[in-house]
mmCIF file of C-alpha atoms and ligand atoms in Angstrom:
data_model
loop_
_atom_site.group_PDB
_atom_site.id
_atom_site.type_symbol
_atom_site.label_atom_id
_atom_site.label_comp_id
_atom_site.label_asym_id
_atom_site.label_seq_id
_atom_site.Cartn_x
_atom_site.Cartn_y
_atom_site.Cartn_z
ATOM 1 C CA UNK A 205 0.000 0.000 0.000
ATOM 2 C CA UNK A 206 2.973 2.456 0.816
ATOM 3 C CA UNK A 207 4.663 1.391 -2.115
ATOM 4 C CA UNK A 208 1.994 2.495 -4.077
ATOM 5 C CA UNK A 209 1.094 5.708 -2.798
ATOM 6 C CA UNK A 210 5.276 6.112 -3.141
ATOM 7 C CA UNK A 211 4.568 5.598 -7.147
ATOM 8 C CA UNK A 212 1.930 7.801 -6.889
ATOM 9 C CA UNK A 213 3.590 10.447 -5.442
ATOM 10 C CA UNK A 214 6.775 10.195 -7.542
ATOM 11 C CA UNK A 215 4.277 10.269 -10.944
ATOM 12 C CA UNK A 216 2.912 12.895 -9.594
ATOM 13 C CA UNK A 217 5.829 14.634 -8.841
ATOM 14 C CA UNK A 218 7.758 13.882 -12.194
ATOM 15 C CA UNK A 219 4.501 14.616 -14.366
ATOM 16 C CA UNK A 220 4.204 18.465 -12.127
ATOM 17 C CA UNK A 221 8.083 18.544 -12.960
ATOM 18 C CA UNK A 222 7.177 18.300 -16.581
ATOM 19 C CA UNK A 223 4.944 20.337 -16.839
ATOM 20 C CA UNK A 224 6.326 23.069 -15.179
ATOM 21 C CA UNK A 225 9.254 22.741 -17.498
ATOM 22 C CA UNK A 226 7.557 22.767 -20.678
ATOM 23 C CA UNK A 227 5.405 25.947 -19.424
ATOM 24 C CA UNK A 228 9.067 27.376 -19.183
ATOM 25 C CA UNK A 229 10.112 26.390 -22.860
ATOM 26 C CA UNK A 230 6.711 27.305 -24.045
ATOM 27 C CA UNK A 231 6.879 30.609 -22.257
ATOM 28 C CA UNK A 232 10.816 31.141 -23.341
ATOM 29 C CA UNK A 233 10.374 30.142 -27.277
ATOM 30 C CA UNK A 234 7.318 33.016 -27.172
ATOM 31 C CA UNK A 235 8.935 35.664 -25.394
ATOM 32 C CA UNK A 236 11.798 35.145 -28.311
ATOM 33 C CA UNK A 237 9.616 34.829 -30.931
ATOM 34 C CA UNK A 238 7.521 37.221 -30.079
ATOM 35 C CA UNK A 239 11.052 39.543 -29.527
ATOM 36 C CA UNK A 240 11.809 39.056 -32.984
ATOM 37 C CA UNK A 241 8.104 39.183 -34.327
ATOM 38 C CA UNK A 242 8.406 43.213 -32.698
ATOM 39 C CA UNK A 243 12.394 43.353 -34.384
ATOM 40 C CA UNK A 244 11.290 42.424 -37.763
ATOM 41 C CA UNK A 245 8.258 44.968 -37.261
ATOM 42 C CA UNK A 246 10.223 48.202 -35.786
ATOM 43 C CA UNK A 247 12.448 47.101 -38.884
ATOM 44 C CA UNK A 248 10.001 47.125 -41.540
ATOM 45 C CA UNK A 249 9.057 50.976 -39.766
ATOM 46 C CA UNK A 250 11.896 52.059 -40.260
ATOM 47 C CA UNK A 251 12.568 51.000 -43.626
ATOM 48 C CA UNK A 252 9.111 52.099 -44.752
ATOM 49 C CA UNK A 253 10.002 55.584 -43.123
ATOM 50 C CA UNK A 254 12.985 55.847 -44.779
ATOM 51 C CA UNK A 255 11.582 55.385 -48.713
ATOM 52 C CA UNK A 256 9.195 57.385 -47.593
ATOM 53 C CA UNK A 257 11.171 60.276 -47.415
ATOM 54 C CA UNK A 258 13.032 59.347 -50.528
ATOM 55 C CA UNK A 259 9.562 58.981 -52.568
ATOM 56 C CA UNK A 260 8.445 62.516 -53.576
ATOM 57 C CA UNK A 261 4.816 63.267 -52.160
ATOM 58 C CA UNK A 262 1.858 64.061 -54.655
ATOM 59 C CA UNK A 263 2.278 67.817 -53.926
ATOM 60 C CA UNK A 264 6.478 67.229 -55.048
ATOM 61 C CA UNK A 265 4.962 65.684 -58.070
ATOM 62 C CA UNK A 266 3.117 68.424 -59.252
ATOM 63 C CA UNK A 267 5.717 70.625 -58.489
ATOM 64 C CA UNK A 268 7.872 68.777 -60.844
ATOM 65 C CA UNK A 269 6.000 68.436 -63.682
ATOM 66 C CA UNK A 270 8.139 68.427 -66.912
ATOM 67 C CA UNK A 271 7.117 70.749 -69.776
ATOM 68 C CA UNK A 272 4.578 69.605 -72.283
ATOM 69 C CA UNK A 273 6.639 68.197 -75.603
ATOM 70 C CA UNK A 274 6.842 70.114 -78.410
ATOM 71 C CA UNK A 275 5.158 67.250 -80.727
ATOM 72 C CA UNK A 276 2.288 66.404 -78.536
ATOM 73 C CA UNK A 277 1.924 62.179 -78.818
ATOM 74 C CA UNK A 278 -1.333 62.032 -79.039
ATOM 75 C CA UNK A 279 -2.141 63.899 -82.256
ATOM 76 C CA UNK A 280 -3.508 61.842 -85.181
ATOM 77 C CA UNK A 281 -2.957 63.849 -88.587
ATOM 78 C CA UNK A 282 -5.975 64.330 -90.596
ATOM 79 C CA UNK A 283 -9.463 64.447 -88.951
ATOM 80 C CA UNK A 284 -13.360 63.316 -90.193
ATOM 81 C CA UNK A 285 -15.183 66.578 -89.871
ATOM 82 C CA UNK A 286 -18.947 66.632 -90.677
ATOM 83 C CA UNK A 287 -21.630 69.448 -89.848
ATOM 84 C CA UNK A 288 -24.836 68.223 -91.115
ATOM 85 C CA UNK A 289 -26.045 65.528 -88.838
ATOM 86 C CA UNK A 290 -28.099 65.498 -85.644
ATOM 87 C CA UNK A 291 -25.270 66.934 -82.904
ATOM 88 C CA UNK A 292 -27.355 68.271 -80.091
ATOM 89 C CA UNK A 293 -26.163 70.762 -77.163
ATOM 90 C CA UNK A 294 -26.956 67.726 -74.875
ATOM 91 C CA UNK A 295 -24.936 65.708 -76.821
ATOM 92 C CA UNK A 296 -21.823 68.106 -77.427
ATOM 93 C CA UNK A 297 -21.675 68.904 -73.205
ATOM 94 C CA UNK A 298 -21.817 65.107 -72.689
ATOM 95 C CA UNK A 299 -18.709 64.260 -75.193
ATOM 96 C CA UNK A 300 -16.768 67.624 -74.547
ATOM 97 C CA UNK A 301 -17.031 68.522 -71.079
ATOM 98 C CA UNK A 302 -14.673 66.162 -69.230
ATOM 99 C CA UNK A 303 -11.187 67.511 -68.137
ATOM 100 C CA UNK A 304 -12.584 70.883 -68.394
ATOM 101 C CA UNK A 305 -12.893 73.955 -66.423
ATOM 102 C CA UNK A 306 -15.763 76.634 -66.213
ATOM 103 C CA UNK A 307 -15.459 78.871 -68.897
ATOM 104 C CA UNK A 308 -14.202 76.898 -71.205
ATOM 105 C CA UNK A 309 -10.719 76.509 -69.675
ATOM 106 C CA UNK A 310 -8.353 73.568 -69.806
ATOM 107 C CA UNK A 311 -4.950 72.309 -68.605
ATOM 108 C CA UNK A 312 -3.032 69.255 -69.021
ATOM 109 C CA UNK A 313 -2.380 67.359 -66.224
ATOM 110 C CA UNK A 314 0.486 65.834 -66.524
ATOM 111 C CA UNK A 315 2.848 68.294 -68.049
ATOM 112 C CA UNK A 316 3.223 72.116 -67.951
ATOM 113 C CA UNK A 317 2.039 73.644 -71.418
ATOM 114 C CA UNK A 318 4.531 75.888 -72.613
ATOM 115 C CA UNK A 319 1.821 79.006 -73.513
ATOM 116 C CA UNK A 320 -1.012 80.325 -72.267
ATOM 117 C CA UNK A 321 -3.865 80.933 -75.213
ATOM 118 C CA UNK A 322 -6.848 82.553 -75.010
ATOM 119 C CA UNK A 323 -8.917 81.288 -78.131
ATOM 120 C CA UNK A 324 -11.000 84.506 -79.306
ATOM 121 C CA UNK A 325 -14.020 83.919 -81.744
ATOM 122 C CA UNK A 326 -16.032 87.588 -83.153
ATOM 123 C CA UNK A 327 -19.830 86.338 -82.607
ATOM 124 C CA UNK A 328 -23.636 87.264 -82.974
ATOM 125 C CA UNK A 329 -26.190 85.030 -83.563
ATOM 126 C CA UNK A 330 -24.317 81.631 -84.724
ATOM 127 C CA UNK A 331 -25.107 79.156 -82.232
ATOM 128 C CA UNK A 332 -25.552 76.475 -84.225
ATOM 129 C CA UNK A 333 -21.930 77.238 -85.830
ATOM 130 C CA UNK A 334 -20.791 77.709 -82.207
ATOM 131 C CA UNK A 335 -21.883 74.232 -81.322
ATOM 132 C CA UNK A 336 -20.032 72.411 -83.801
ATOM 133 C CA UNK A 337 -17.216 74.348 -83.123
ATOM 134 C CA UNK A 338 -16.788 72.774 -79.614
ATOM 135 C CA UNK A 339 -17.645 69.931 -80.323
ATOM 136 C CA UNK A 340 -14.472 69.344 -83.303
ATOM 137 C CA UNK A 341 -12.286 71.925 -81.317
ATOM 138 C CA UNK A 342 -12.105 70.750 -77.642
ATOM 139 C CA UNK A 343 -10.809 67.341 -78.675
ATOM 140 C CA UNK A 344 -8.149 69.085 -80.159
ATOM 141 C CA UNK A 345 -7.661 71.618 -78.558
ATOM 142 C CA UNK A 346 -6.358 69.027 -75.225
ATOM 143 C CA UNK A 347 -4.189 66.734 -77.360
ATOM 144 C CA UNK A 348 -2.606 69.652 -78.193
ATOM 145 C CA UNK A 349 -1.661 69.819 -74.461
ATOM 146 C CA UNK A 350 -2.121 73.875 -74.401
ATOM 147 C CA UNK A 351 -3.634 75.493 -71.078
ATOM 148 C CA UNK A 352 -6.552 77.443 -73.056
ATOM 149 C CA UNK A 353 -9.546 79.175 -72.391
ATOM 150 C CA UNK A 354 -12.152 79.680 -74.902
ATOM 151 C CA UNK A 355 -14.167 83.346 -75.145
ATOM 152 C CA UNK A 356 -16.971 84.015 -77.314
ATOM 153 C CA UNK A 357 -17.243 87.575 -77.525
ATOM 154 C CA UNK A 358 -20.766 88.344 -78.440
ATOM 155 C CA UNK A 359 -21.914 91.657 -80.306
ATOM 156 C CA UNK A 360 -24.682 93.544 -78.524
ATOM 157 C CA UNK A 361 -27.607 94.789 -80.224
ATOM 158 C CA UNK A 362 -28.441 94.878 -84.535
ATOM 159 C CA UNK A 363 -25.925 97.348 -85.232
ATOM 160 C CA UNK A 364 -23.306 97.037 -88.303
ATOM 161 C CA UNK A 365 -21.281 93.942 -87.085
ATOM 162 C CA UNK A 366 -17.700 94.367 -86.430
ATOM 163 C CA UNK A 367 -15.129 91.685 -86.486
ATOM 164 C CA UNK A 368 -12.037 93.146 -85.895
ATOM 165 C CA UNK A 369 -13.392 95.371 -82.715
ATOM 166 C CA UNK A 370 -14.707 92.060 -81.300
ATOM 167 C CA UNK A 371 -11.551 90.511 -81.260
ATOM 168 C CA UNK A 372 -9.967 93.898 -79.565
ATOM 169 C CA UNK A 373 -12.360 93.454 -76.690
ATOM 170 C CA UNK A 374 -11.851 89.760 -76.291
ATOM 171 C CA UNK A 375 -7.950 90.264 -75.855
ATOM 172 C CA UNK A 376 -8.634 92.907 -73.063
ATOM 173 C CA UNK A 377 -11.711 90.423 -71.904
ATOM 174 C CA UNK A 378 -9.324 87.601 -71.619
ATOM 175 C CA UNK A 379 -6.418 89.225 -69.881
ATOM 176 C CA UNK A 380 -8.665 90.679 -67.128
ATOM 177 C CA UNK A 381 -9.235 86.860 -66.314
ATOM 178 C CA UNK A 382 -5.671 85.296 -66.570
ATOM 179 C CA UNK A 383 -1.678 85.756 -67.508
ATOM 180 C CA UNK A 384 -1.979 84.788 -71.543
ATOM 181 C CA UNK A 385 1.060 84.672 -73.264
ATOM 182 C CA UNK A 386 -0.882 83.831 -76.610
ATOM 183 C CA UNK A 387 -3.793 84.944 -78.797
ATOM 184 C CA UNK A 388 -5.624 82.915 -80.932
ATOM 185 C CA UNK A 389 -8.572 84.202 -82.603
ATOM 186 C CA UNK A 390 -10.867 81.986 -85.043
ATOM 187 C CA UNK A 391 -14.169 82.809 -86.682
ATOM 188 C CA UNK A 392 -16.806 80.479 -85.196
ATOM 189 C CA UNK A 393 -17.529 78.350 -88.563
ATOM 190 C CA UNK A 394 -14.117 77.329 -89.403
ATOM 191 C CA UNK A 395 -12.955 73.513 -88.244
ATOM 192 C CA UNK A 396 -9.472 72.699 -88.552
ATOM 193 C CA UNK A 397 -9.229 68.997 -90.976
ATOM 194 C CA UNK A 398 -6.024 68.156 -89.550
ATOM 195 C CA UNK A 399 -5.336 68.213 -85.256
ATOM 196 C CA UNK A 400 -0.796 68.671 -86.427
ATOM 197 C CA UNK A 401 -2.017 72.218 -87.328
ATOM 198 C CA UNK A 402 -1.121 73.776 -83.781
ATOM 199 C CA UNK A 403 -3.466 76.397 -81.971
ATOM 200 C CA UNK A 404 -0.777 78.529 -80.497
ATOM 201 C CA UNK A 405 1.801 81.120 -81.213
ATOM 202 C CA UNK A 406 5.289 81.188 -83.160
ATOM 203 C CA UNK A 407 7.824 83.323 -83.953
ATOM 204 C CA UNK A 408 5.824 85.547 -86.376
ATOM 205 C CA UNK A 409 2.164 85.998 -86.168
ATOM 206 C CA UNK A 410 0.512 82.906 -87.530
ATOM 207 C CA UNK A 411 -2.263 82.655 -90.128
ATOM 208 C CA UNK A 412 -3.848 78.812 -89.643
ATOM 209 C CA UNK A 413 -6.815 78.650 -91.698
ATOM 210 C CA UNK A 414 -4.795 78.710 -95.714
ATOM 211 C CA UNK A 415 -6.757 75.821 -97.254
ATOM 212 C CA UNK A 416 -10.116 76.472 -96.953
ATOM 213 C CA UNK A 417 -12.555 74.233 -98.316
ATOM 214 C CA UNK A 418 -14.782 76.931 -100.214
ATOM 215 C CA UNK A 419 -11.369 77.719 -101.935
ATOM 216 C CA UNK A 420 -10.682 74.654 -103.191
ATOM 217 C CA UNK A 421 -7.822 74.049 -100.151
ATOM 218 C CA UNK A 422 -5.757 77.021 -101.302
ATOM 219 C CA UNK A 423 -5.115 80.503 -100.076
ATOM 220 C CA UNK A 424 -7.369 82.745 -102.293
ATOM 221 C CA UNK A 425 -4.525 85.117 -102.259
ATOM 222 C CA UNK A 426 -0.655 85.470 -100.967
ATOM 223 C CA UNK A 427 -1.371 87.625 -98.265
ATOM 224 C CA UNK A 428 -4.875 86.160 -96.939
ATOM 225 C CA UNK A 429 -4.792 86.524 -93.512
ATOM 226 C CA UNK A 430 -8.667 85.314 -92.545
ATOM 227 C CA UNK A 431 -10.337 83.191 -90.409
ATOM 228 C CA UNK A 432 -8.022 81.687 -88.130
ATOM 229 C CA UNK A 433 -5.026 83.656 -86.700
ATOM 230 C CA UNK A 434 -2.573 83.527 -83.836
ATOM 231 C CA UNK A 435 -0.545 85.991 -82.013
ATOM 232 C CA UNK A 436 1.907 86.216 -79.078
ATOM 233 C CA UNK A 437 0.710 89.616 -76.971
ATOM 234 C CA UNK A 438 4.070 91.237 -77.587
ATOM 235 C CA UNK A 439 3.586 90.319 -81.694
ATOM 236 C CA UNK A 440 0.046 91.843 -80.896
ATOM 237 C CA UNK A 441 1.080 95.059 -78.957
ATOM 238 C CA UNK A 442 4.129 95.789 -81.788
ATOM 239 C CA UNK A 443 0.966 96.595 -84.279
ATOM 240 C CA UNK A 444 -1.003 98.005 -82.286
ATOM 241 C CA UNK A 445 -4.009 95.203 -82.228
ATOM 242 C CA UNK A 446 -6.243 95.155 -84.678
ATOM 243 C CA UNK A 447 -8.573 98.122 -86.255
ATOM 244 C CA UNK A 448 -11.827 99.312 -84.660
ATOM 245 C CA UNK A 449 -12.927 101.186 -87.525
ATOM 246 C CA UNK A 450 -13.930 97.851 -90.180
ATOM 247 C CA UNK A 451 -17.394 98.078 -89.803
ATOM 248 C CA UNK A 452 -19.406 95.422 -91.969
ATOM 249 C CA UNK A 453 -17.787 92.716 -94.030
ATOM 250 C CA UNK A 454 -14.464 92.554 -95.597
ATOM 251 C CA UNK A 455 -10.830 94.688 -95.164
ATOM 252 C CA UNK A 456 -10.014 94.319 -91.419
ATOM 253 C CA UNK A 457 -8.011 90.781 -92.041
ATOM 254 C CA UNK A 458 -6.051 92.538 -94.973
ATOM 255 C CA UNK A 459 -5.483 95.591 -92.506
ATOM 256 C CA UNK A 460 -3.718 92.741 -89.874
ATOM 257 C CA UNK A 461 -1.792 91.664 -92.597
ATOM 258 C CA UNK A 462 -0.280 95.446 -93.475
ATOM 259 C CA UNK A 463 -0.040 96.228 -89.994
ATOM 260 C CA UNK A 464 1.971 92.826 -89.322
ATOM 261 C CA UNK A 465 4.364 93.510 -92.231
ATOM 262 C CA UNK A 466 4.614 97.281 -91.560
ATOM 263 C CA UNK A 467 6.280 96.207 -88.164
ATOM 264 C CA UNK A 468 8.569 94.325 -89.748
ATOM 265 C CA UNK A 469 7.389 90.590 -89.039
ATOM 266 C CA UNK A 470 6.470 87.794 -91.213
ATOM 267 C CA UNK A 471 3.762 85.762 -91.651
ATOM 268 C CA UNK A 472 3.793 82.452 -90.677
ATOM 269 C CA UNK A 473 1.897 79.339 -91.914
ATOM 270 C CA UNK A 474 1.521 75.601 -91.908
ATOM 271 C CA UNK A 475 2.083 73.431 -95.158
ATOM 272 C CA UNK A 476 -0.880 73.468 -97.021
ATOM 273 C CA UNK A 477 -1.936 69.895 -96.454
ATOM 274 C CA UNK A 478 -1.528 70.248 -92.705
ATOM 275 C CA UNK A 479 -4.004 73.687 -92.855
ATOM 276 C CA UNK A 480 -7.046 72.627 -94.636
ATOM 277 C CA UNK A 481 -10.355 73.234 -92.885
ATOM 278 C CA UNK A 482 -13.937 72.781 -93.351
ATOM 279 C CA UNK A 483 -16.274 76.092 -93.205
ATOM 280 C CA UNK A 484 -19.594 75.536 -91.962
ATOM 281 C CA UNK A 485 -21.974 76.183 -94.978
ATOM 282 C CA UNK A 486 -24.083 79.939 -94.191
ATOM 283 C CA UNK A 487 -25.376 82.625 -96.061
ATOM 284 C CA UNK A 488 -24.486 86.207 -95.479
ATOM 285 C CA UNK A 489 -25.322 87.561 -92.091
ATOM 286 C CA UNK A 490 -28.015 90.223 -91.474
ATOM 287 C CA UNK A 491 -26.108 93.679 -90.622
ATOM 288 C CA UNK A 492 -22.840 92.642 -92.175
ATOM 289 C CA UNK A 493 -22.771 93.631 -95.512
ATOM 290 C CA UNK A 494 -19.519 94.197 -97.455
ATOM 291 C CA UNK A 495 -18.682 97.470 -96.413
ATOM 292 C CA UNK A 496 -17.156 99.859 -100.058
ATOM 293 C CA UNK A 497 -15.405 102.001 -97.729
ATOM 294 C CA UNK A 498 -13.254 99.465 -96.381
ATOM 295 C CA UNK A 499 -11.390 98.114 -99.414
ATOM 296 C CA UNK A 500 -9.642 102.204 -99.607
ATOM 297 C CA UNK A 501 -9.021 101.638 -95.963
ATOM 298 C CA UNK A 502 -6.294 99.794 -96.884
ATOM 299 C CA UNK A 503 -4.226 102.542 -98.227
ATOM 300 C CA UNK A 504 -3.656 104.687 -94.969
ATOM 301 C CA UNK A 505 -2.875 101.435 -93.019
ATOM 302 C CA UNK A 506 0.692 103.046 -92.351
ATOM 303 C CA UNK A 507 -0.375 105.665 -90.661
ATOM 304 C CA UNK A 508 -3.699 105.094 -89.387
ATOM 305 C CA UNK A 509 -2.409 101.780 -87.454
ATOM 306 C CA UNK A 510 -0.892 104.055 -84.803
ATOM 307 C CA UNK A 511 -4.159 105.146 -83.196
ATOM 308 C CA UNK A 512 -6.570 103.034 -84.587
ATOM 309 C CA UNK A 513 -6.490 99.572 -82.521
ATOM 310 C CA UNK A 514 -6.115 97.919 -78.804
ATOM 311 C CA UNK A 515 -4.852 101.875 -77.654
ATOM 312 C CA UNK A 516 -8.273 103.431 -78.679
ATOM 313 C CA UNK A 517 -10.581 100.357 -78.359
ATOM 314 C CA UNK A 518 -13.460 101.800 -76.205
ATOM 315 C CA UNK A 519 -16.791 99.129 -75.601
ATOM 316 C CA UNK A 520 -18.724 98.218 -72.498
ATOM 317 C CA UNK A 521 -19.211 95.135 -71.317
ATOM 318 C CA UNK A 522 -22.998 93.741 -71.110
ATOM 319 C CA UNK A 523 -22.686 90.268 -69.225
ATOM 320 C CA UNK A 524 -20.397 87.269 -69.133
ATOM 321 C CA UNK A 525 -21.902 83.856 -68.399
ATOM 322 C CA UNK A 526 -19.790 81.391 -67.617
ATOM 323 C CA UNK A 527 -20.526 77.969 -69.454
ATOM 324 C CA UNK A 528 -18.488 74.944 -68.724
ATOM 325 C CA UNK A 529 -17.683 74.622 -72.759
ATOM 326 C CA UNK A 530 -16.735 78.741 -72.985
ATOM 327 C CA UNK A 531 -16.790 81.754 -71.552
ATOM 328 C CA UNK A 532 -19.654 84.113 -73.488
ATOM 329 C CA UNK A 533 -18.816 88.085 -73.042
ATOM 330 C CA UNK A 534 -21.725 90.262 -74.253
ATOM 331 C CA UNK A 535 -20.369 93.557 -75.484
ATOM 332 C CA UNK A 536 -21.792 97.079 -76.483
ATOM 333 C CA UNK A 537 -18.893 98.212 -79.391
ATOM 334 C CA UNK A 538 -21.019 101.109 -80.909
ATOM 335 C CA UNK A 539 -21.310 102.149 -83.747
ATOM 336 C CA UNK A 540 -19.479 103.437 -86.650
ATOM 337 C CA UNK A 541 -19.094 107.236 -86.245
HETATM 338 N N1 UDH B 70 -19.906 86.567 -87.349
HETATM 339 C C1 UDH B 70 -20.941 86.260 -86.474
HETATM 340 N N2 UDH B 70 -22.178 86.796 -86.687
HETATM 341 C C2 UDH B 70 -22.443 87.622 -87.720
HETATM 342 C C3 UDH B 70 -21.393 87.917 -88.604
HETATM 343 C C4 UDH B 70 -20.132 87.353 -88.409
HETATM 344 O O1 UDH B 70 -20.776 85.507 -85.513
HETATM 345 O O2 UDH B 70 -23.571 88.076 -87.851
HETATM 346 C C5 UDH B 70 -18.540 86.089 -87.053
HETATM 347 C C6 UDH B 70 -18.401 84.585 -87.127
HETATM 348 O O3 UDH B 70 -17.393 84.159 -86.245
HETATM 349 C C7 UDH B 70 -17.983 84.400 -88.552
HETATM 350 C C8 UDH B 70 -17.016 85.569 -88.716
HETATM 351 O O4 UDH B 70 -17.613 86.606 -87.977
HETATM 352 O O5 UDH B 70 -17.392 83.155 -88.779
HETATM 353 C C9 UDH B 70 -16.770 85.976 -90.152
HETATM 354 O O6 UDH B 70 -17.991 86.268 -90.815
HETATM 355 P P1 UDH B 70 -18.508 85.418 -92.054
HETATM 356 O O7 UDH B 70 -18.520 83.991 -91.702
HETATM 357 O O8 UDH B 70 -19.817 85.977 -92.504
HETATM 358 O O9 UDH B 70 -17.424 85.679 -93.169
HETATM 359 P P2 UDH B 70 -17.228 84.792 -94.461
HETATM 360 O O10 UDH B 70 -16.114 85.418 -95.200
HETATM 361 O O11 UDH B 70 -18.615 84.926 -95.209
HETATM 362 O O12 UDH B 70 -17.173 83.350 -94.192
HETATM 363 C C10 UDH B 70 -18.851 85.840 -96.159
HETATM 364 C C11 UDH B 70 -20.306 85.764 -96.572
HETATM 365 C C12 UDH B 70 -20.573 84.505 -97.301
HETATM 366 C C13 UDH B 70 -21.823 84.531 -98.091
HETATM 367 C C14 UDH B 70 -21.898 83.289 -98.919
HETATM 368 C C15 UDH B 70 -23.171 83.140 -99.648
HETATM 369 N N3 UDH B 70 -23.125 81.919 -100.397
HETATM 370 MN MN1 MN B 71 -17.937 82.190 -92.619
#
């Protein structure tokens, strides 16, 4: 009987031994493991820390943004350009409006464009044209990876319309709003056929639209300068803008064109394939007849450039409304004296 409660105390006290020891191990290999579980941790902080401060934070990014390229990548050469279908306004938002900014304004994201151009179209009473416009010229106008803003400056009233004046007005519009470097000022019904024919300014003034459809894709003379035209502001300044005095149709382009070669600068142009465009078909507008006295203009451009233009422009603004496609500036020019 004492024998056996002897075994039964030494099992007893071998099994508690046991025990006890492999708590120990148990509680030694987890304190180490769980040492080097919180080593590899604080070292996976600290290496995390560390490429964080090599790896440049989003606001470092933008602050390093490289300049736009000169050859945008995403341009695609000649373009399918058709007026006469069912577009509606719904429509044109839907397509158009993404990436851009009220007003009309755009800026690529992922490079700093080189100029700032303020697109300037002459307008009364074209919406349909205006339409159509956006809808061909957004598209292009971001591939072409140019911070833009687009202002449609809007003749008030019936009087004699004035081309010329309206673009005046839009360049002082447009630099009221923001720091262009670049004015580009198209007529509302032309569409450019081919998105390598670049909306911005060069070393001379730039005439873009030279192969017009409704002249057979030529220039209908050497020294055309209409439709579609761009200017840096100094090249714009050095003649004095543009006349205020061409009321009605026809003369004020030509009178660009003296002005630009009176001061001594060129004209420059894209090949001819490169600067076709489509005009949108339209008859002659009410209240802009061609005007006789403008042709004889033409003669006294030398002199009458230096206070005719952007330092005598006087007009009063009527209203801007801010539309996500464009900025729409209703002006008062007058009438001619
Ligand atoms: N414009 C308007 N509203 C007008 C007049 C002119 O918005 O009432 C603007 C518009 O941007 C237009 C530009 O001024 O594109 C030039 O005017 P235009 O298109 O009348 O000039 P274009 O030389 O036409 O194209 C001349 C008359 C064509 C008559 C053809 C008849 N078959
Ligand atoms: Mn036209």
């Amino acid at each position: 009987m004492a024998g056996n409660f002897k075994r039964l105390f030494n099992f007893l006290a071998l099994f508690s031994f046991v025990s006890v020891a492999c708590f120990v191990l148990v509680l030694f290999y987890s304190r180490r493991s769980f040492e080097q579980v919180a080593k590899l941790l604080a070292k996976k902080i600290e290496a995390s820390n560390k490429s964080s401060e090599m790896a440049p934070t989003p606001s470092a990014v933008s602050l390093t943004l490289g300049p736009c390229p000169d050859n945008p990548p995403d341009l695609v050469g000649p373009l399918l350009v058709e007026f006469d279908f069912g577009r509606t306004w719904e429509h044109v938002r839907k397509e158009v409006s993404p990436l851009l900014q009220k007003g009309g304004r755009f800026k690529p994201k992922d490079c700093v464009a080189k100029q700032k151009v303020a697109i300037i179209i002459p307008f009364r009473n074209r919406h349909e044209h205006l339409k159509h416009w956006l809808y061909y010229l957004h598209p292009i106008l971001k591939r072409q990876l140019v911070d833009y803003g687009v202002y449609v400056i809007n003749q008030d009233g019936e009087g004699v319309f004035n081309r010329a004046k309206l673009m005046n007005a839009g360049y002082v519009e447009a630099l009221k709003e923001y720091d262009y470097d670049c004015f580009l000022f198209s007529d509302v019904d032309l569409v450019p056929l081919n998105d390598r024919n670049l909306y911005r300014c060069f070393d001379n003034p730039r005439h873009l639209a030279i192969g017009m459809d409704k002249f057979n894709f030529d220039l209908p003379y050497k020294t055309f300068f209409g439709g579609v035209a761009s200017l840096y502001k100094h090249q714009y300044l050095k003649i004095n803008g543009f006349p205020n005095t061409y009321w009605g149709w026809g003369g004020e382009d030509d009178d660009i064109y003296k002005r630009i070669v009176l001061r001594g600068m060129q004209v420059s142009r894209p090949d001819l394939l490169t600067g076709r465009y489509r005009m949108i078909k339209h008859q002659r507008d009410v209240h802009n007849d061609p005007n006789p006295k403008n042709p004889d203009k033409l003669f006294q451009t030398h002199w009458t450039m230096n206070a005719d233009g952007i330092n005598s422009l006087k007009y009063t603004v009527k209203s801007i409304e801010k539309d996500i496609l464009y900025t729409f500036i209703t002006v008062d020019i007058g009438s001619p004296e």
